[in-house]
Every structure is written in structure tokens, then in C-alpha cells.
């Protein structure tokens, strides 16, 4: 059973001053709650405010308005204590490329004030856990992108944090590296780690998060499980690709005589609401056959998080330039002292 809230924010506001003297409201009243032992996916495009939220929770930025607590500790008033209970892995692997994997983890351990012997033991443990034993004594500059990300995540876990914050953990990884990182993250979740995951990849939130908060223009615009959010855009639908584009109009009238259907001439696709689930596919094929309409494909389509985001915001989740930080155009006007 989830216990106390690992994260609570109320009315978080953060305003950046641009070089031209204007203001950008990166956060505009964010209310958030994450229960211990759960995974929250913070989903949104670049510039939505995800990284700003992470930096405030990690005590790297002060909010201009509102409050935030981590494990019951105020991120401004109790900043030092907050840093002892969190692990943070940012968008880019924060490893020293001139040190070996083992040396990197030992250094993290010493920064967490472990004794040299304890830091060495913890490093060995994590190298095994993250399948990095064979590369432990190679310098990090020789690691692949996926290996560096795993090493960075291992570093975030050296202090056995109560809360792990992963900001765009698979940025820059190829599909194989992304799937590998998902497996590593799932292992941490199975061990009971509370996780805040920010991502612009819809399938990543779908695969890893218990609960998803959709962020756009500095606000939480929707919150729920993946299934709950998908239900907001309507039910299942049947998609048919007809062989002859001239049959599109007849296909729509055959499958949706009430006019509740759409067609796309470019893709030769007809879409109608599905009310009978998979069984309805049989009826659709039969009706098209009776109408002598040949088809190249027919299938039952369930809503995706892409549909959710497009419905909620009017644009796709990957809007923005991939790889840019939320705040690239507007420098933070203040940071907390280390």
C-alpha cells in the first residue's frame, strides 16, 4: 500500500527572464502529488515545463510562487535534507569520461559521504546490477551511449534514494538502447523505488508509468492512468483501407450510414466507431464483401497516448526541437547554492 506522498507541489510558478527583457512563464501553477512506491510519468513536449519542475524538486531552482515537498521536506527550507533522499539522472549522462566506470561510481559514493570501502562495495554492487562488470575498468569515454546512461543511472542510485527522478532518461538512445533502459528502470520499480519520470515519448510513459500527468505550457492539463486518459478521447474504432479510392464514399455509407465515419483519400482509409469490439470486424468484412468493396487492410484500433495528447492540446507531444532543454532560450535567473 502506498504510504505518505513522496512529492507534493501546490501552485508552483517559475518565470524566466529572456535576454530581450521579456518573461516566459515556464510553470504556471503546477499541483502535483506522487505517492511512495508509485511511478508518475510527467508527459509533455520540449518547453512544457517538465525540466523546470524537476530542477525545483531537486533543489536546483527556487520557485517564484508555490510550495514543493519531497518526502515531507520543503525543497527550499530543507534543501540539504532533500538532497540526501533523492537520486537524479538528467537528460544527458553526467559521468566523468576520463574516469573508469568503477571510479565514477566510487566518486559518487564519496560525494554521498560513504567511506572509501563502502563506496567501493556499492560501486561493485551497482556495476553488477547494471551489467557493467566487463567494462568496469574502462574509461567512460569508450562506453556506448546506452552504457553511459546506465552508468549515470547507477550513479543516481549510489545513495539508495527514496525518490528517483529521471529527466528524459532515454534522450539520444537508439531503439535498442531505449528498450534496455526501460528494463533497468523496471528493475528499480520492482524493488519499490518511487519514480518521477519526465518524457516526451508517449510509448515510454505508457510502458513505465502507473499514473501520467500531461503537461503543456507550464500547466497540468490532465492526470490519470494510461487507460483513463485514453478513455477520454473515445472508444475503439475500426479502420479499413480500401483498394480503390473511388470506393471510399461507398465504404463510409456502408459502414456508417448515420454519417459517423471519416475517410482519408490519400491513405484510402475509412474510420468508424467500434461498438462491438473484435467481433464487429467479422461483420465489417461481411458487409464490405456484400457491397463488393475490396479492402487491403482492416483492423481494430484502440486510442493511444498520441490521440490523448492531440485531443487535449491540439498538437502532438513531440512538438519542439528534440534534444533541447525546457529552458534553452531563457537562462535561469537564480540557482540555490550547493
CSV table of C-alpha atoms in Angstrom, one decimal:
chain,number,residue,atom,x,y,z
A,1,UNK,CA,0.0,0.0,0.0
A,2,UNK,CA,1.4,3.4,-0.8
A,3,UNK,CA,2.3,5.5,2.2
A,4,UNK,CA,2.9,9.2,2.5
A,5,UNK,CA,3.3,11.4,-0.5
A,6,UNK,CA,6.8,11.2,-1.9
A,7,UNK,CA,6.2,14.5,-3.8
A,8,UNK,CA,3.7,17.3,-3.2
A,9,UNK,CA,3.6,20.6,-5.0
A,10,UNK,CA,1.0,23.3,-4.8
A,11,UNK,CA,0.7,26.3,-7.1
A,12,UNK,CA,4.3,26.1,-8.4
A,13,UNK,CA,5.2,29.1,-10.6
A,14,UNK,CA,8.5,29.8,-12.3
A,15,UNK,CA,9.2,32.8,-14.6
A,16,UNK,CA,12.3,33.1,-16.7
A,17,UNK,CA,13.5,36.5,-17.9
A,18,UNK,CA,14.6,36.4,-21.6
A,19,UNK,CA,17.7,38.2,-22.9
A,20,UNK,CA,15.3,40.6,-24.6
A,21,UNK,CA,13.7,41.6,-21.3
A,22,UNK,CA,10.5,39.6,-21.7
A,23,UNK,CA,9.2,36.9,-19.4
A,24,UNK,CA,8.4,33.3,-20.1
A,25,UNK,CA,6.1,31.5,-17.6
A,26,UNK,CA,7.7,28.1,-17.5
A,27,UNK,CA,5.4,26.9,-14.7
A,28,UNK,CA,2.0,28.4,-14.2
A,29,UNK,CA,0.5,26.9,-11.1
A,30,UNK,CA,1.6,23.2,-11.0
A,31,UNK,CA,-0.2,21.0,-8.5
A,32,UNK,CA,1.3,17.5,-8.2
A,33,UNK,CA,1.2,14.5,-5.9
A,34,UNK,CA,3.2,11.3,-6.1
A,35,UNK,CA,2.6,8.5,-3.6
A,36,UNK,CA,5.5,6.5,-2.3
A,37,UNK,CA,6.2,3.3,-4.2
A,38,UNK,CA,4.5,4.5,-7.4
A,39,UNK,CA,5.7,5.8,-10.8
A,40,UNK,CA,4.4,9.1,-12.2
A,41,UNK,CA,5.1,9.9,-15.8
A,42,UNK,CA,5.3,13.6,-16.5
A,43,UNK,CA,4.5,13.8,-20.2
A,44,UNK,CA,4.8,16.8,-22.4
A,45,UNK,CA,6.7,18.3,-25.3
A,46,UNK,CA,10.0,20.2,-25.0
A,47,UNK,CA,9.3,23.5,-23.4
A,48,UNK,CA,6.3,22.3,-21.5
A,49,UNK,CA,7.9,22.8,-18.0
A,50,UNK,CA,9.0,19.3,-17.2
A,51,UNK,CA,12.7,20.0,-16.6
A,52,UNK,CA,11.8,23.2,-14.6
A,53,UNK,CA,9.7,21.1,-12.3
A,54,UNK,CA,12.5,18.6,-11.9
A,55,UNK,CA,15.0,21.3,-11.1
A,56,UNK,CA,12.8,22.7,-8.4
A,57,UNK,CA,12.2,19.3,-6.8
A,58,UNK,CA,16.0,18.6,-7.0
A,59,UNK,CA,16.6,22.0,-5.2
A,60,UNK,CA,18.4,23.4,-8.2
A,61,UNK,CA,15.9,26.2,-8.7
A,62,UNK,CA,13.7,28.2,-6.4
A,63,UNK,CA,10.0,28.5,-7.3
A,64,UNK,CA,8.8,32.1,-7.7
A,65,UNK,CA,5.5,31.1,-6.1
A,66,UNK,CA,4.0,28.0,-4.5
A,67,UNK,CA,5.4,25.2,-2.4
A,68,UNK,CA,7.0,21.8,-3.0
A,69,UNK,CA,7.9,19.0,-0.6
A,70,UNK,CA,9.9,15.8,-1.1
A,71,UNK,CA,9.4,13.1,1.5
A,72,UNK,CA,7.8,15.7,3.7
A,73,UNK,CA,10.8,18.1,3.3
A,74,UNK,CA,10.4,21.6,1.9
A,75,UNK,CA,12.6,21.9,-1.2
A,76,UNK,CA,13.6,25.5,-0.3
A,77,UNK,CA,13.7,25.4,3.5
A,78,UNK,CA,15.1,21.9,3.8
A,79,UNK,CA,17.2,21.8,0.7
A,80,UNK,CA,20.2,19.9,2.1
A,81,UNK,CA,18.0,17.2,3.7
A,82,UNK,CA,16.1,16.8,0.4
A,83,UNK,CA,19.3,16.2,-1.5
A,84,UNK,CA,20.0,13.2,0.8
A,85,UNK,CA,16.8,11.4,-0.1
A,86,UNK,CA,16.7,11.9,-3.9
A,87,UNK,CA,18.6,10.5,-6.9
A,88,UNK,CA,18.6,12.5,-10.1
A,89,UNK,CA,19.5,11.4,-13.6
A,90,UNK,CA,19.3,14.3,-16.1
A,91,UNK,CA,18.8,14.4,-19.8
A,92,UNK,CA,22.5,13.8,-20.5
A,93,UNK,CA,24.7,11.4,-18.8
A,94,UNK,CA,26.6,13.2,-16.0
A,95,UNK,CA,29.7,11.0,-15.9
A,96,UNK,CA,33.4,11.9,-16.0
A,97,UNK,CA,34.6,10.5,-19.3
A,98,UNK,CA,38.2,10.3,-18.1
A,99,UNK,CA,37.4,8.0,-15.2
A,100,UNK,CA,36.5,4.4,-15.4
A,101,UNK,CA,33.0,3.2,-14.6
A,102,UNK,CA,34.2,1.9,-11.3
A,103,UNK,CA,35.9,5.2,-10.4
A,104,UNK,CA,32.8,7.2,-11.4
A,105,UNK,CA,30.6,5.2,-9.0
A,106,UNK,CA,33.3,5.3,-6.3
A,107,UNK,CA,33.4,9.1,-6.7
A,108,UNK,CA,29.6,9.3,-6.4
A,109,UNK,CA,29.8,7.2,-3.2
A,110,UNK,CA,32.3,9.6,-1.7
A,111,UNK,CA,30.1,12.6,-2.6
A,112,UNK,CA,27.3,10.8,-0.7
A,113,UNK,CA,29.8,10.7,2.2
A,114,UNK,CA,30.3,6.9,2.2
A,115,UNK,CA,33.6,5.6,3.4
A,116,UNK,CA,36.1,4.7,0.7
A,117,UNK,CA,35.5,1.0,1.4
A,118,UNK,CA,31.7,1.3,1.4
A,119,UNK,CA,31.8,3.4,-1.8
A,120,UNK,CA,33.9,0.6,-3.4
A,121,UNK,CA,31.4,-2.1,-2.3
A,122,UNK,CA,28.5,0.0,-3.5
A,123,UNK,CA,30.2,0.6,-6.9
A,124,UNK,CA,30.8,-3.2,-7.3
A,125,UNK,CA,27.2,-3.9,-6.5
A,126,UNK,CA,25.8,-1.4,-9.0
A,127,UNK,CA,28.2,-2.4,-11.7
A,128,UNK,CA,26.8,-5.9,-11.4
A,129,UNK,CA,23.2,-4.7,-11.2
A,130,UNK,CA,23.6,-2.7,-14.4
A,131,UNK,CA,25.5,-5.3,-16.4
A,132,UNK,CA,28.7,-3.1,-16.5
A,133,UNK,CA,31.1,-5.5,-14.8
A,134,UNK,CA,33.0,-6.2,-18.0
A,135,UNK,CA,33.5,-2.5,-18.7
A,136,UNK,CA,34.1,-1.5,-15.1
A,137,UNK,CA,37.8,-0.7,-15.6
A,138,UNK,CA,37.4,1.0,-18.9
A,139,UNK,CA,37.3,4.8,-19.1
A,140,UNK,CA,33.8,6.1,-19.7
A,141,UNK,CA,34.7,7.8,-22.9
A,142,UNK,CA,34.9,4.3,-24.5
A,143,UNK,CA,31.3,3.5,-23.4
A,144,UNK,CA,28.4,3.4,-25.8
A,145,UNK,CA,25.5,5.8,-25.3
A,146,UNK,CA,23.4,3.2,-23.6
A,147,UNK,CA,26.2,2.2,-21.3
A,148,UNK,CA,26.8,5.8,-20.3
A,149,UNK,CA,23.1,6.2,-19.5
A,150,UNK,CA,23.2,3.1,-17.4
A,151,UNK,CA,26.3,4.3,-15.6
A,152,UNK,CA,24.6,7.7,-15.0
A,153,UNK,CA,21.5,5.9,-13.5
A,154,UNK,CA,23.7,3.7,-11.3
A,155,UNK,CA,25.3,6.9,-10.0
A,156,UNK,CA,21.9,8.3,-9.1
A,157,UNK,CA,21.3,5.2,-7.1
A,158,UNK,CA,24.5,5.1,-5.1
A,159,UNK,CA,22.9,6.8,-2.1
A,160,UNK,CA,19.9,4.4,-2.1
A,161,UNK,CA,17.5,7.3,-2.7
A,162,UNK,CA,13.9,7.2,-1.5
A,163,UNK,CA,12.9,9.0,-4.7
A,164,UNK,CA,14.5,8.6,-8.1
A,165,UNK,CA,13.9,11.4,-10.6
A,166,UNK,CA,14.6,10.6,-14.2
A,167,UNK,CA,14.5,13.6,-16.6
A,168,UNK,CA,14.2,12.3,-20.2
A,169,UNK,CA,16.3,9.2,-19.4
A,170,UNK,CA,16.4,7.8,-23.0
A,171,UNK,CA,17.2,11.0,-24.8
A,172,UNK,CA,19.6,10.3,-27.6
A,173,UNK,CA,19.4,6.5,-27.4
A,174,UNK,CA,18.6,4.3,-30.3
A,175,UNK,CA,15.5,1.9,-30.1
A,176,UNK,CA,17.6,-0.9,-28.7
A,177,UNK,CA,19.2,1.3,-26.1
A,178,UNK,CA,15.8,2.7,-25.1
A,179,UNK,CA,14.3,-0.7,-24.5
A,180,UNK,CA,17.4,-1.7,-22.5
A,181,UNK,CA,17.0,1.4,-20.3
A,182,UNK,CA,13.3,0.5,-19.8
A,183,UNK,CA,14.3,-2.9,-18.4
A,184,UNK,CA,16.8,-1.2,-16.0
A,185,UNK,CA,14.1,1.2,-14.8
A,186,UNK,CA,11.5,-1.6,-14.4
A,187,UNK,CA,14.0,-3.4,-12.1
A,188,UNK,CA,14.2,-0.4,-9.9
A,189,UNK,CA,10.4,-0.1,-9.7
A,190,UNK,CA,10.1,-3.8,-8.8
A,191,UNK,CA,12.4,-3.1,-5.8
A,192,UNK,CA,10.0,-0.4,-4.6
A,193,UNK,CA,11.7,2.8,-5.7
A,194,UNK,CA,9.4,5.8,-6.1
A,195,UNK,CA,9.9,7.2,-9.5
A,196,UNK,CA,9.2,10.5,-11.2
A,197,UNK,CA,9.8,10.1,-14.9
A,198,UNK,CA,9.7,13.0,-17.4
A,199,UNK,CA,9.5,12.2,-21.0
A,200,UNK,CA,8.2,13.4,-24.4
A,201,UNK,CA,8.0,9.8,-25.6
A,202,UNK,CA,4.4,8.7,-25.4
A,203,UNK,CA,5.2,5.0,-25.5
A,204,UNK,CA,7.7,5.4,-22.7
A,205,UNK,CA,5.1,6.8,-20.3
A,206,UNK,CA,2.6,4.1,-21.5
A,207,UNK,CA,5.2,1.4,-20.7
A,208,UNK,CA,6.6,2.6,-17.4
A,209,UNK,CA,4.2,4.8,-15.5
A,210,UNK,CA,1.4,3.8,-13.1
A,211,UNK,CA,0.0,7.3,-13.4
A,212,UNK,CA,0.5,10.0,-16.0
A,213,UNK,CA,0.3,13.8,-15.7
A,214,UNK,CA,0.1,15.6,-19.1
A,215,UNK,CA,1.9,19.0,-19.1
A,216,UNK,CA,1.5,21.7,-21.6
A,217,UNK,CA,2.6,25.4,-21.3
A,218,UNK,CA,3.5,25.1,-17.7
A,219,UNK,CA,0.2,23.5,-16.5
A,220,UNK,CA,-1.0,20.0,-15.7
A,221,UNK,CA,-3.9,19.7,-18.1
A,222,UNK,CA,-4.8,16.0,-17.4
A,223,UNK,CA,-4.0,13.3,-14.9
A,224,UNK,CA,-4.8,9.6,-14.7
A,225,UNK,CA,-3.7,6.1,-15.7
A,226,UNK,CA,-2.9,5.4,-19.3
A,227,UNK,CA,-6.3,3.7,-19.8
A,228,UNK,CA,-8.2,6.5,-18.1
A,229,UNK,CA,-6.5,9.1,-20.4
A,230,UNK,CA,-7.2,7.1,-23.5
A,231,UNK,CA,-10.8,6.7,-22.5
A,232,UNK,CA,-11.1,10.5,-22.6
A,233,UNK,CA,-10.7,10.5,-26.4
A,234,UNK,CA,-13.4,7.9,-27.0
A,235,UNK,CA,-13.6,4.2,-27.6
A,236,UNK,CA,-12.2,1.8,-30.1
A,237,UNK,CA,-12.6,2.3,-33.8
A,238,UNK,CA,-12.3,0.2,-36.9
A,239,UNK,CA,-10.0,1.3,-39.7
A,240,UNK,CA,-10.4,-0.1,-43.2
A,241,UNK,CA,-8.1,0.5,-46.1
A,242,UNK,CA,-10.0,0.1,-49.4
A,243,UNK,CA,-8.2,-1.0,-52.6
A,244,UNK,CA,-9.8,1.5,-54.9
A,245,UNK,CA,-10.0,5.2,-53.7
A,246,UNK,CA,-13.3,5.5,-55.7
A,247,UNK,CA,-14.9,3.1,-53.2
A,248,UNK,CA,-14.3,5.4,-50.2
A,249,UNK,CA,-17.7,7.1,-50.3
A,250,UNK,CA,-19.5,3.8,-50.7
A,251,UNK,CA,-17.4,2.3,-47.9
A,252,UNK,CA,-18.3,5.1,-45.5
A,253,UNK,CA,-22.0,4.8,-46.3
A,254,UNK,CA,-21.9,1.1,-45.9
A,255,UNK,CA,-20.1,1.1,-42.6
A,256,UNK,CA,-21.6,4.3,-41.1
A,257,UNK,CA,-25.0,5.0,-42.7
A,258,UNK,CA,-25.6,7.5,-39.9
A,259,UNK,CA,-22.7,9.6,-41.1
A,260,UNK,CA,-20.5,8.9,-38.1
A,261,UNK,CA,-17.4,7.9,-40.2
A,262,UNK,CA,-14.4,9.6,-41.7
A,263,UNK,CA,-12.3,8.9,-44.7
A,264,UNK,CA,-8.8,9.9,-46.0
A,265,UNK,CA,-8.4,9.7,-49.7
A,266,UNK,CA,-4.6,9.9,-49.6
A,267,UNK,CA,-4.3,6.7,-47.4
A,268,UNK,CA,-7.6,5.2,-48.7
A,269,UNK,CA,-8.6,4.8,-45.1
A,270,UNK,CA,-12.1,4.7,-43.6
A,271,UNK,CA,-12.5,5.1,-39.9
A,272,UNK,CA,-15.7,4.3,-38.0
A,273,UNK,CA,-16.5,3.9,-34.3
A,274,UNK,CA,-16.4,0.3,-33.0
A,275,UNK,CA,-19.2,-0.6,-30.6
A,276,UNK,CA,-18.9,-4.4,-30.7
A,277,UNK,CA,-15.2,-4.9,-30.2
A,278,UNK,CA,-13.2,-7.5,-32.2
A,279,UNK,CA,-16.4,-9.4,-33.1
A,280,UNK,CA,-17.5,-6.4,-35.1
A,281,UNK,CA,-14.6,-6.9,-37.5
A,282,UNK,CA,-16.3,-10.0,-38.9
A,283,UNK,CA,-19.4,-8.0,-39.6
A,284,UNK,CA,-17.5,-5.2,-41.3
A,285,UNK,CA,-15.7,-7.6,-43.6
A,286,UNK,CA,-19.0,-9.3,-44.4
A,287,UNK,CA,-20.8,-6.0,-45.2
A,288,UNK,CA,-17.9,-4.8,-47.4
A,289,UNK,CA,-18.0,-8.1,-49.2
A,290,UNK,CA,-21.7,-7.8,-49.9
A,291,UNK,CA,-21.1,-4.3,-51.2
A,292,UNK,CA,-18.3,-5.7,-53.4
A,293,UNK,CA,-15.8,-3.3,-51.9
A,294,UNK,CA,-12.3,-4.8,-51.9
A,295,UNK,CA,-10.0,-4.0,-49.0
A,296,UNK,CA,-6.3,-4.1,-48.4
A,297,UNK,CA,-6.4,-4.0,-44.6
A,298,UNK,CA,-8.9,-3.9,-41.8
A,299,UNK,CA,-8.2,-3.7,-38.1
A,300,UNK,CA,-9.4,-2.6,-34.6
A,301,UNK,CA,-7.6,0.4,-33.3
A,302,UNK,CA,-7.5,1.4,-29.7
A,303,UNK,CA,-6.7,5.0,-28.7
A,304,UNK,CA,-3.1,5.8,-28.0
A,305,UNK,CA,-1.4,8.4,-25.9
A,306,UNK,CA,-0.7,10.2,-29.2
A,307,UNK,CA,-4.5,10.6,-29.6
A,308,UNK,CA,-4.8,11.7,-26.0
A,309,UNK,CA,-2.2,14.5,-26.4
A,310,UNK,CA,-3.6,15.7,-29.7
A,311,UNK,CA,-7.1,15.8,-28.3
A,312,UNK,CA,-6.0,17.7,-25.1
A,313,UNK,CA,-3.6,20.1,-26.6
A,314,UNK,CA,-4.3,20.4,-30.3
A,315,UNK,CA,-0.7,19.4,-31.2
A,316,UNK,CA,1.5,16.3,-31.0
A,317,UNK,CA,3.6,15.6,-27.9
A,318,UNK,CA,6.9,15.8,-29.9
A,319,UNK,CA,6.4,19.4,-30.8
A,320,UNK,CA,9.6,21.4,-30.4
A,321,UNK,CA,13.2,20.6,-31.3
A,322,UNK,CA,14.3,17.2,-30.0
A,323,UNK,CA,17.1,17.4,-27.5
A,324,UNK,CA,16.6,20.9,-26.4
A,325,UNK,CA,16.2,21.6,-22.7
A,326,UNK,CA,13.0,23.2,-21.5
A,327,UNK,CA,14.9,26.4,-20.7
A,328,UNK,CA,17.4,26.7,-23.5
A,329,UNK,CA,16.1,30.0,-24.6
A,330,UNK,CA,15.7,31.5,-21.2
A,331,UNK,CA,18.6,31.3,-18.7
A,332,UNK,CA,17.6,30.6,-15.1
A,333,UNK,CA,17.7,33.8,-13.1
A,334,UNK,CA,18.7,32.1,-9.9
A,335,UNK,CA,20.0,28.9,-8.5
A,336,UNK,CA,20.3,27.6,-5.0
A,337,UNK,CA,23.8,27.3,-3.6
A,338,UNK,CA,25.2,23.8,-3.5
